[in-house]
């Protein structure tokens, strides 16, 4: 009886959160605030010290000149969508740290069909792009939803990287992010875009970030994006196909990394307060606006993390 009552309390709490978010979702901002927006800024350039540390996806980022630059450079369409923000965050964070340079070695995890391998290759970076084996990807639903890289050719982006450079600089291999092969080492930087929240638990995601840093040369950079729970620093989603990290999980990760001699950049926890920052897209998710979303009764958005490997 007590166990049943406890289950009812959990279900009721989730129902209350879902109802609140659905009601919030009905307050869709006026279309002129987001449809056909943000405006594209021509002749823009990469920013300088845009991401001094980690950051949350916010509406104001999309209107910045650097955002237009990276959207065009990555061959994407400018729109209010947090997946685009993740690509821009990774590219900008690595660019401003001088990591994107000819002769560097890069390792991408769970790359799916993203444009980043082609972009890095276009700067003569040697890229090892990895994704889950096909059997595992089918089981997770990534193949059906066109979110899985089944080989090198699926990563070609001729408008981002000429074929000759792509062919020379990109290689592909299968990789389980829960069991990263020991021979993946000595990279100048590595990245993943919203992949580590699908590893089975919060702890597995944190352990992956630690493991990714071990793939780097001393001084190398790991840049990852994942899901942040905006609703609670206590209740969350764990041990599921998708998990939601809390602020306390990531602050504990910073301490774990520091104990090993690594440094995670301080995170700007400001979620923003503009119209699309306080609107939550609910399933089935829209093409836009999709800056903040509802998942399992929690509000969430993308967060970017930056870690530098220590000298050892």
Short mmCIF file of C-alpha atoms in Angstrom, two decimals:
data_model
loop_
_atom_site.label_atom_id
_atom_site.label_comp_id
_atom_site.label_asym_id
_atom_site.label_seq_id
_atom_site.Cartn_x
_atom_site.Cartn_y
_atom_site.Cartn_z
CA UNK A 1 0.00 0.00 0.00
CA UNK A 2 2.75 2.47 0.93
CA UNK A 3 4.62 1.73 -2.29
CA UNK A 4 1.44 2.27 -4.34
CA UNK A 5 0.76 5.58 -2.59
CA UNK A 6 4.33 6.70 -3.25
CA UNK A 7 3.91 5.85 -6.96
CA UNK A 8 0.67 7.86 -7.06
CA UNK A 9 2.43 10.85 -5.52
CA UNK A 10 5.16 10.68 -8.18
CA UNK A 11 2.60 10.38 -10.98
CA UNK A 12 0.58 13.29 -9.58
CA UNK A 13 3.66 15.51 -9.31
CA UNK A 14 4.62 14.74 -12.91
CA UNK A 15 1.05 15.44 -14.04
CA UNK A 16 1.10 18.82 -12.31
CA UNK A 17 4.40 19.74 -13.99
CA UNK A 18 3.15 18.60 -17.41
CA UNK A 19 -0.09 20.56 -17.02
CA UNK A 20 1.77 23.72 -16.04
CA UNK A 21 4.11 23.44 -19.03
CA UNK A 22 1.26 22.71 -21.45
CA UNK A 23 -0.57 25.80 -20.23
CA UNK A 24 2.60 27.83 -20.67
CA UNK A 25 2.96 26.42 -24.18
CA UNK A 26 -0.43 27.81 -25.14
CA UNK A 27 1.05 31.28 -24.69
CA UNK A 28 3.04 31.05 -27.94
CA UNK A 29 4.73 34.41 -28.55
CA UNK A 30 3.33 36.45 -31.47
CA UNK A 31 4.51 35.01 -34.78
CA UNK A 32 6.24 38.24 -35.78
CA UNK A 33 8.65 37.67 -32.87
CA UNK A 34 9.93 34.38 -34.26
CA UNK A 35 8.61 33.44 -37.73
CA UNK A 36 11.24 34.28 -40.33
CA UNK A 37 13.47 35.38 -37.47
CA UNK A 38 16.11 36.08 -36.36
CA UNK A 39 17.35 38.35 -39.16
CA UNK A 40 20.48 37.16 -40.96
CA UNK A 41 23.41 39.54 -40.51
CA UNK A 42 25.60 39.62 -43.65
CA UNK A 43 29.38 40.00 -43.57
CA UNK A 44 29.51 38.82 -39.95
CA UNK A 45 32.54 37.17 -38.36
CA UNK A 46 33.31 34.79 -35.49
CA UNK A 47 32.99 36.43 -32.11
CA UNK A 48 35.75 37.14 -29.62
CA UNK A 49 35.41 35.64 -26.13
CA UNK A 50 31.74 34.94 -26.69
CA UNK A 51 31.93 31.81 -24.55
CA UNK A 52 34.44 32.48 -21.84
CA UNK A 53 32.81 29.54 -20.08
CA UNK A 54 29.88 27.18 -20.34
CA UNK A 55 26.49 28.62 -21.26
CA UNK A 56 22.79 27.90 -21.68
CA UNK A 57 20.87 28.25 -24.93
CA UNK A 58 19.19 31.68 -24.87
CA UNK A 59 17.17 33.69 -27.36
CA UNK A 60 19.59 36.63 -27.42
CA UNK A 61 22.40 34.43 -28.83
CA UNK A 62 20.51 33.91 -32.09
CA UNK A 63 20.54 37.64 -32.97
CA UNK A 64 24.28 38.11 -32.47
CA UNK A 65 26.50 38.64 -35.54
CA UNK A 66 28.68 35.62 -34.68
CA UNK A 67 25.56 33.44 -34.76
CA UNK A 68 24.78 34.47 -38.35
CA UNK A 69 28.38 33.83 -39.32
CA UNK A 70 28.47 30.31 -37.94
CA UNK A 71 25.01 29.44 -39.28
CA UNK A 72 26.15 30.28 -42.80
CA UNK A 73 29.58 28.71 -42.38
CA UNK A 74 28.02 25.44 -41.23
CA UNK A 75 25.59 25.41 -44.15
CA UNK A 76 22.57 25.69 -41.86
CA UNK A 77 19.42 27.83 -42.03
CA UNK A 78 19.02 30.52 -39.38
CA UNK A 79 16.18 29.64 -37.03
CA UNK A 80 15.26 29.62 -33.36
CA UNK A 81 16.22 26.02 -32.64
CA UNK A 82 18.48 24.83 -29.86
CA UNK A 83 20.17 22.17 -32.03
CA UNK A 84 21.54 24.98 -34.21
CA UNK A 85 22.69 26.75 -31.03
CA UNK A 86 24.61 23.60 -30.03
CA UNK A 87 26.51 23.52 -33.33
CA UNK A 88 27.31 27.23 -33.04
CA UNK A 89 28.40 26.87 -29.41
CA UNK A 90 30.83 24.07 -30.24
CA UNK A 91 32.29 25.82 -33.30
CA UNK A 92 32.63 29.21 -31.59
CA UNK A 93 34.04 27.83 -28.32
CA UNK A 94 36.74 25.85 -30.13
CA UNK A 95 37.49 28.66 -32.59
CA UNK A 96 38.08 31.30 -29.96
CA UNK A 97 40.45 28.93 -28.14
CA UNK A 98 42.57 28.51 -31.24
CA UNK A 99 41.79 24.80 -31.49
CA UNK A 100 40.55 24.90 -35.09
CA UNK A 101 43.86 25.02 -36.97
CA UNK A 102 45.58 23.14 -39.76
CA UNK A 103 47.32 20.02 -38.52
CA UNK A 104 45.16 19.60 -35.41
CA UNK A 105 43.51 16.25 -34.62
CA UNK A 106 39.84 16.14 -33.62
CA UNK A 107 37.51 13.45 -32.31
CA UNK A 108 33.74 13.68 -32.68
CA UNK A 109 31.39 11.49 -30.63
CA UNK A 110 27.86 10.52 -31.71
CA UNK A 111 28.15 12.80 -34.72
CA UNK A 112 24.92 11.76 -36.42
CA UNK A 113 24.53 13.85 -39.58
CA UNK A 114 25.82 17.10 -38.10
CA UNK A 115 27.93 19.57 -40.15
CA UNK A 116 30.82 19.84 -37.67
CA UNK A 117 33.09 17.07 -39.07
CA UNK A 118 32.98 18.72 -42.51
CA UNK A 119 33.57 22.17 -41.05
CA UNK A 120 36.64 21.11 -39.06
CA UNK A 121 37.98 19.19 -42.05
CA UNK A 122 37.64 22.32 -44.19
CA UNK A 123 40.31 23.91 -41.95
CA UNK A 124 42.64 20.98 -42.59
CA UNK A 125 41.91 19.38 -39.21
CA UNK A 126 42.25 15.59 -39.20
CA UNK A 127 38.85 14.40 -37.93
CA UNK A 128 37.91 11.00 -36.54
CA UNK A 129 34.11 11.01 -36.58
CA UNK A 130 32.38 8.30 -34.55
CA UNK A 131 28.87 7.03 -34.01
CA UNK A 132 27.12 4.03 -32.52
CA UNK A 133 27.17 0.76 -34.46
CA UNK A 134 24.17 0.33 -36.77
CA UNK A 135 22.48 -2.37 -34.65
CA UNK A 136 22.55 -0.16 -31.56
CA UNK A 137 21.43 2.89 -33.54
CA UNK A 138 18.43 1.00 -34.93
CA UNK A 139 17.46 -0.11 -31.42
CA UNK A 140 17.68 3.49 -30.18
CA UNK A 141 15.64 4.78 -33.10
CA UNK A 142 18.43 6.99 -34.51
CA UNK A 143 18.37 5.40 -37.97
CA UNK A 144 14.62 5.78 -38.41
CA UNK A 145 14.76 9.45 -37.40
CA UNK A 146 17.81 10.17 -39.62
CA UNK A 147 20.07 10.99 -36.68
CA UNK A 148 22.76 8.37 -37.26
CA UNK A 149 25.96 8.44 -39.30
CA UNK A 150 26.29 5.10 -41.10
CA UNK A 151 29.68 5.93 -42.57
CA UNK A 152 31.99 8.62 -43.83
CA UNK A 153 29.94 9.47 -46.91
CA UNK A 154 26.92 10.43 -44.82
CA UNK A 155 29.00 13.28 -43.34
CA UNK A 156 29.87 14.96 -46.64
CA UNK A 157 28.82 18.61 -46.89
CA UNK A 158 30.21 19.94 -50.19
CA UNK A 159 29.09 23.50 -49.41
CA UNK A 160 30.95 23.35 -46.10
CA UNK A 161 34.05 21.40 -47.12
CA UNK A 162 35.33 20.64 -50.64
CA UNK A 163 35.40 16.92 -51.37
CA UNK A 164 39.17 16.80 -51.72
CA UNK A 165 39.70 18.23 -48.22
CA UNK A 166 36.94 16.06 -46.79
CA UNK A 167 38.38 12.91 -48.31
CA UNK A 168 41.85 13.68 -46.97
CA UNK A 169 40.87 14.77 -43.48
CA UNK A 170 37.83 12.74 -42.35
CA UNK A 171 37.76 9.13 -41.20
CA UNK A 172 34.87 7.28 -39.57
CA UNK A 173 34.63 4.48 -37.03
CA UNK A 174 31.98 2.97 -34.82
CA UNK A 175 32.18 3.82 -31.13
CA UNK A 176 30.05 3.11 -28.08
CA UNK A 177 30.32 6.22 -25.90
CA UNK A 178 29.95 4.01 -22.83
CA UNK A 179 33.07 2.07 -23.87
CA UNK A 180 35.41 4.43 -25.72
CA UNK A 181 38.29 2.40 -27.23
CA UNK A 182 41.65 2.81 -25.52
CA UNK A 183 43.42 3.69 -28.78
CA UNK A 184 41.48 6.94 -29.24
CA UNK A 185 44.12 9.24 -27.74
CA UNK A 186 46.33 12.27 -28.44
CA UNK A 187 43.63 14.52 -29.93
CA UNK A 188 43.81 18.30 -29.77
CA UNK A 189 40.08 18.57 -29.21
CA UNK A 190 36.91 16.50 -29.05
CA UNK A 191 33.21 17.27 -29.08
CA UNK A 192 29.68 15.91 -28.89
CA UNK A 193 26.35 17.61 -29.61
CA UNK A 194 23.53 16.42 -27.34
CA UNK A 195 24.53 12.76 -27.37
CA UNK A 196 25.72 12.02 -23.83
CA UNK A 197 22.25 12.31 -22.28
CA UNK A 198 21.34 9.11 -24.16
CA UNK A 199 23.92 6.87 -22.49
CA UNK A 200 21.52 5.36 -19.96
CA UNK A 201 21.99 7.43 -16.80
CA UNK A 202 23.31 10.69 -15.43
CA UNK A 203 26.38 8.90 -14.04
CA UNK A 204 27.17 7.31 -17.40
CA UNK A 205 26.99 10.72 -19.04
CA UNK A 206 29.34 12.26 -16.49
CA UNK A 207 31.73 9.31 -16.79
CA UNK A 208 31.77 9.77 -20.56
CA UNK A 209 32.83 13.40 -20.23
CA UNK A 210 35.67 12.34 -17.94
CA UNK A 211 36.67 9.63 -20.43
CA UNK A 212 36.57 12.07 -23.36
CA UNK A 213 39.12 14.29 -21.63
CA UNK A 214 41.47 11.30 -21.44
CA UNK A 215 41.38 11.16 -25.25
CA UNK A 216 43.10 14.55 -25.43
CA UNK A 217 46.68 15.75 -25.42
CA UNK A 218 47.64 17.82 -22.36
CA UNK A 219 46.05 21.24 -22.82
CA UNK A 220 43.46 19.89 -25.27
CA UNK A 221 39.80 20.91 -25.23
CA UNK A 222 36.59 18.92 -24.82
CA UNK A 223 33.38 20.74 -25.74
CA UNK A 224 30.05 19.01 -25.18
CA UNK A 225 26.39 20.00 -25.21
CA UNK A 226 23.65 18.19 -23.34
CA UNK A 227 20.27 18.59 -21.60
CA UNK A 228 19.86 20.81 -18.53
CA UNK A 229 16.90 20.52 -16.17
CA UNK A 230 15.60 24.07 -15.67
CA UNK A 231 12.78 23.07 -13.33
CA UNK A 232 14.55 21.41 -10.44
CA UNK A 233 17.95 20.76 -8.89
CA UNK A 234 16.47 17.74 -7.09
CA UNK A 235 13.80 15.88 -9.07
CA UNK A 236 14.86 14.89 -12.59
CA UNK A 237 14.87 12.12 -15.21
CA UNK A 238 17.51 9.42 -14.72
CA UNK A 239 18.11 5.82 -15.84
CA UNK A 240 16.11 6.38 -19.02
CA UNK A 241 16.88 6.61 -22.74
CA UNK A 242 17.14 10.37 -22.24
CA UNK A 243 18.23 11.90 -18.93
CA UNK A 244 18.19 15.48 -17.69
CA UNK A 245 21.27 16.80 -15.93
CA UNK A 246 20.84 19.12 -12.98
CA UNK A 247 23.05 22.03 -12.02
CA UNK A 248 24.34 20.05 -9.05
CA UNK A 249 25.38 17.16 -11.33
CA UNK A 250 27.52 19.46 -13.45
CA UNK A 251 29.00 21.27 -10.46
CA UNK A 252 29.97 17.88 -9.04
CA UNK A 253 31.52 17.02 -12.41
CA UNK A 254 33.70 20.13 -12.23
CA UNK A 255 35.03 18.92 -8.87
CA UNK A 256 35.67 15.41 -10.23
CA UNK A 257 37.61 16.83 -13.15
CA UNK A 258 39.58 19.20 -10.93
CA UNK A 259 40.61 16.25 -8.74
CA UNK A 260 42.23 14.76 -11.85
CA UNK A 261 44.01 17.99 -12.73
CA UNK A 262 41.56 19.14 -15.42
CA UNK A 263 39.54 22.38 -15.55
CA UNK A 264 35.92 22.82 -16.50
CA UNK A 265 35.18 26.43 -17.44
CA UNK A 266 32.79 28.28 -15.14
CA UNK A 267 29.21 28.12 -16.40
CA UNK A 268 26.98 31.14 -16.97
CA UNK A 269 23.72 29.81 -15.56
CA UNK A 270 21.57 32.67 -16.90
CA UNK A 271 18.64 31.04 -18.82
CA UNK A 272 17.49 34.33 -20.37
CA UNK A 273 14.21 36.15 -19.94
CA UNK A 274 13.09 36.99 -23.47
CA UNK A 275 9.79 35.65 -24.91
CA UNK A 276 11.29 32.43 -26.33
CA UNK A 277 13.19 31.83 -23.08
CA UNK A 278 9.95 31.55 -21.14
CA UNK A 279 7.99 29.63 -23.78
CA UNK A 280 8.28 25.83 -23.63
CA UNK A 281 7.80 23.78 -26.78
CA UNK A 282 5.83 20.61 -26.03
CA UNK A 283 5.70 17.31 -27.96
CA UNK A 284 5.30 16.91 -30.86
CA UNK A 285 8.06 19.51 -31.04
CA UNK A 286 7.88 22.31 -33.60
CA UNK A 287 10.59 23.19 -36.16
CA UNK A 288 10.63 26.51 -34.30
CA UNK A 289 10.49 28.19 -31.89
CA UNK A 290 12.41 25.49 -30.05
CA UNK A 291 14.72 27.21 -27.57
CA UNK A 292 13.25 25.81 -24.35
CA UNK A 293 11.24 22.57 -24.27
CA UNK A 294 9.11 20.41 -22.01
CA UNK A 295 10.22 16.84 -21.32
CA UNK A 296 8.65 14.44 -18.81
CA UNK A 297 7.11 17.35 -16.96
CA UNK A 298 10.36 19.32 -16.71
CA UNK A 299 11.50 22.42 -18.53
CA UNK A 300 14.84 21.87 -20.24
CA UNK A 301 17.25 23.44 -22.69
CA UNK A 302 20.70 22.83 -24.10
CA UNK A 303 23.81 23.59 -22.11
CA UNK A 304 27.36 23.81 -23.42
CA UNK A 305 30.34 22.60 -21.38
CA UNK A 306 34.02 23.39 -21.93
CA UNK A 307 36.80 21.33 -20.35
CA UNK A 308 40.56 21.66 -20.73
CA UNK A 309 42.78 18.69 -20.02
CA UNK A 310 45.52 19.25 -17.44
CA UNK A 311 49.23 18.87 -18.03
CA UNK A 312 49.31 15.17 -17.17
#
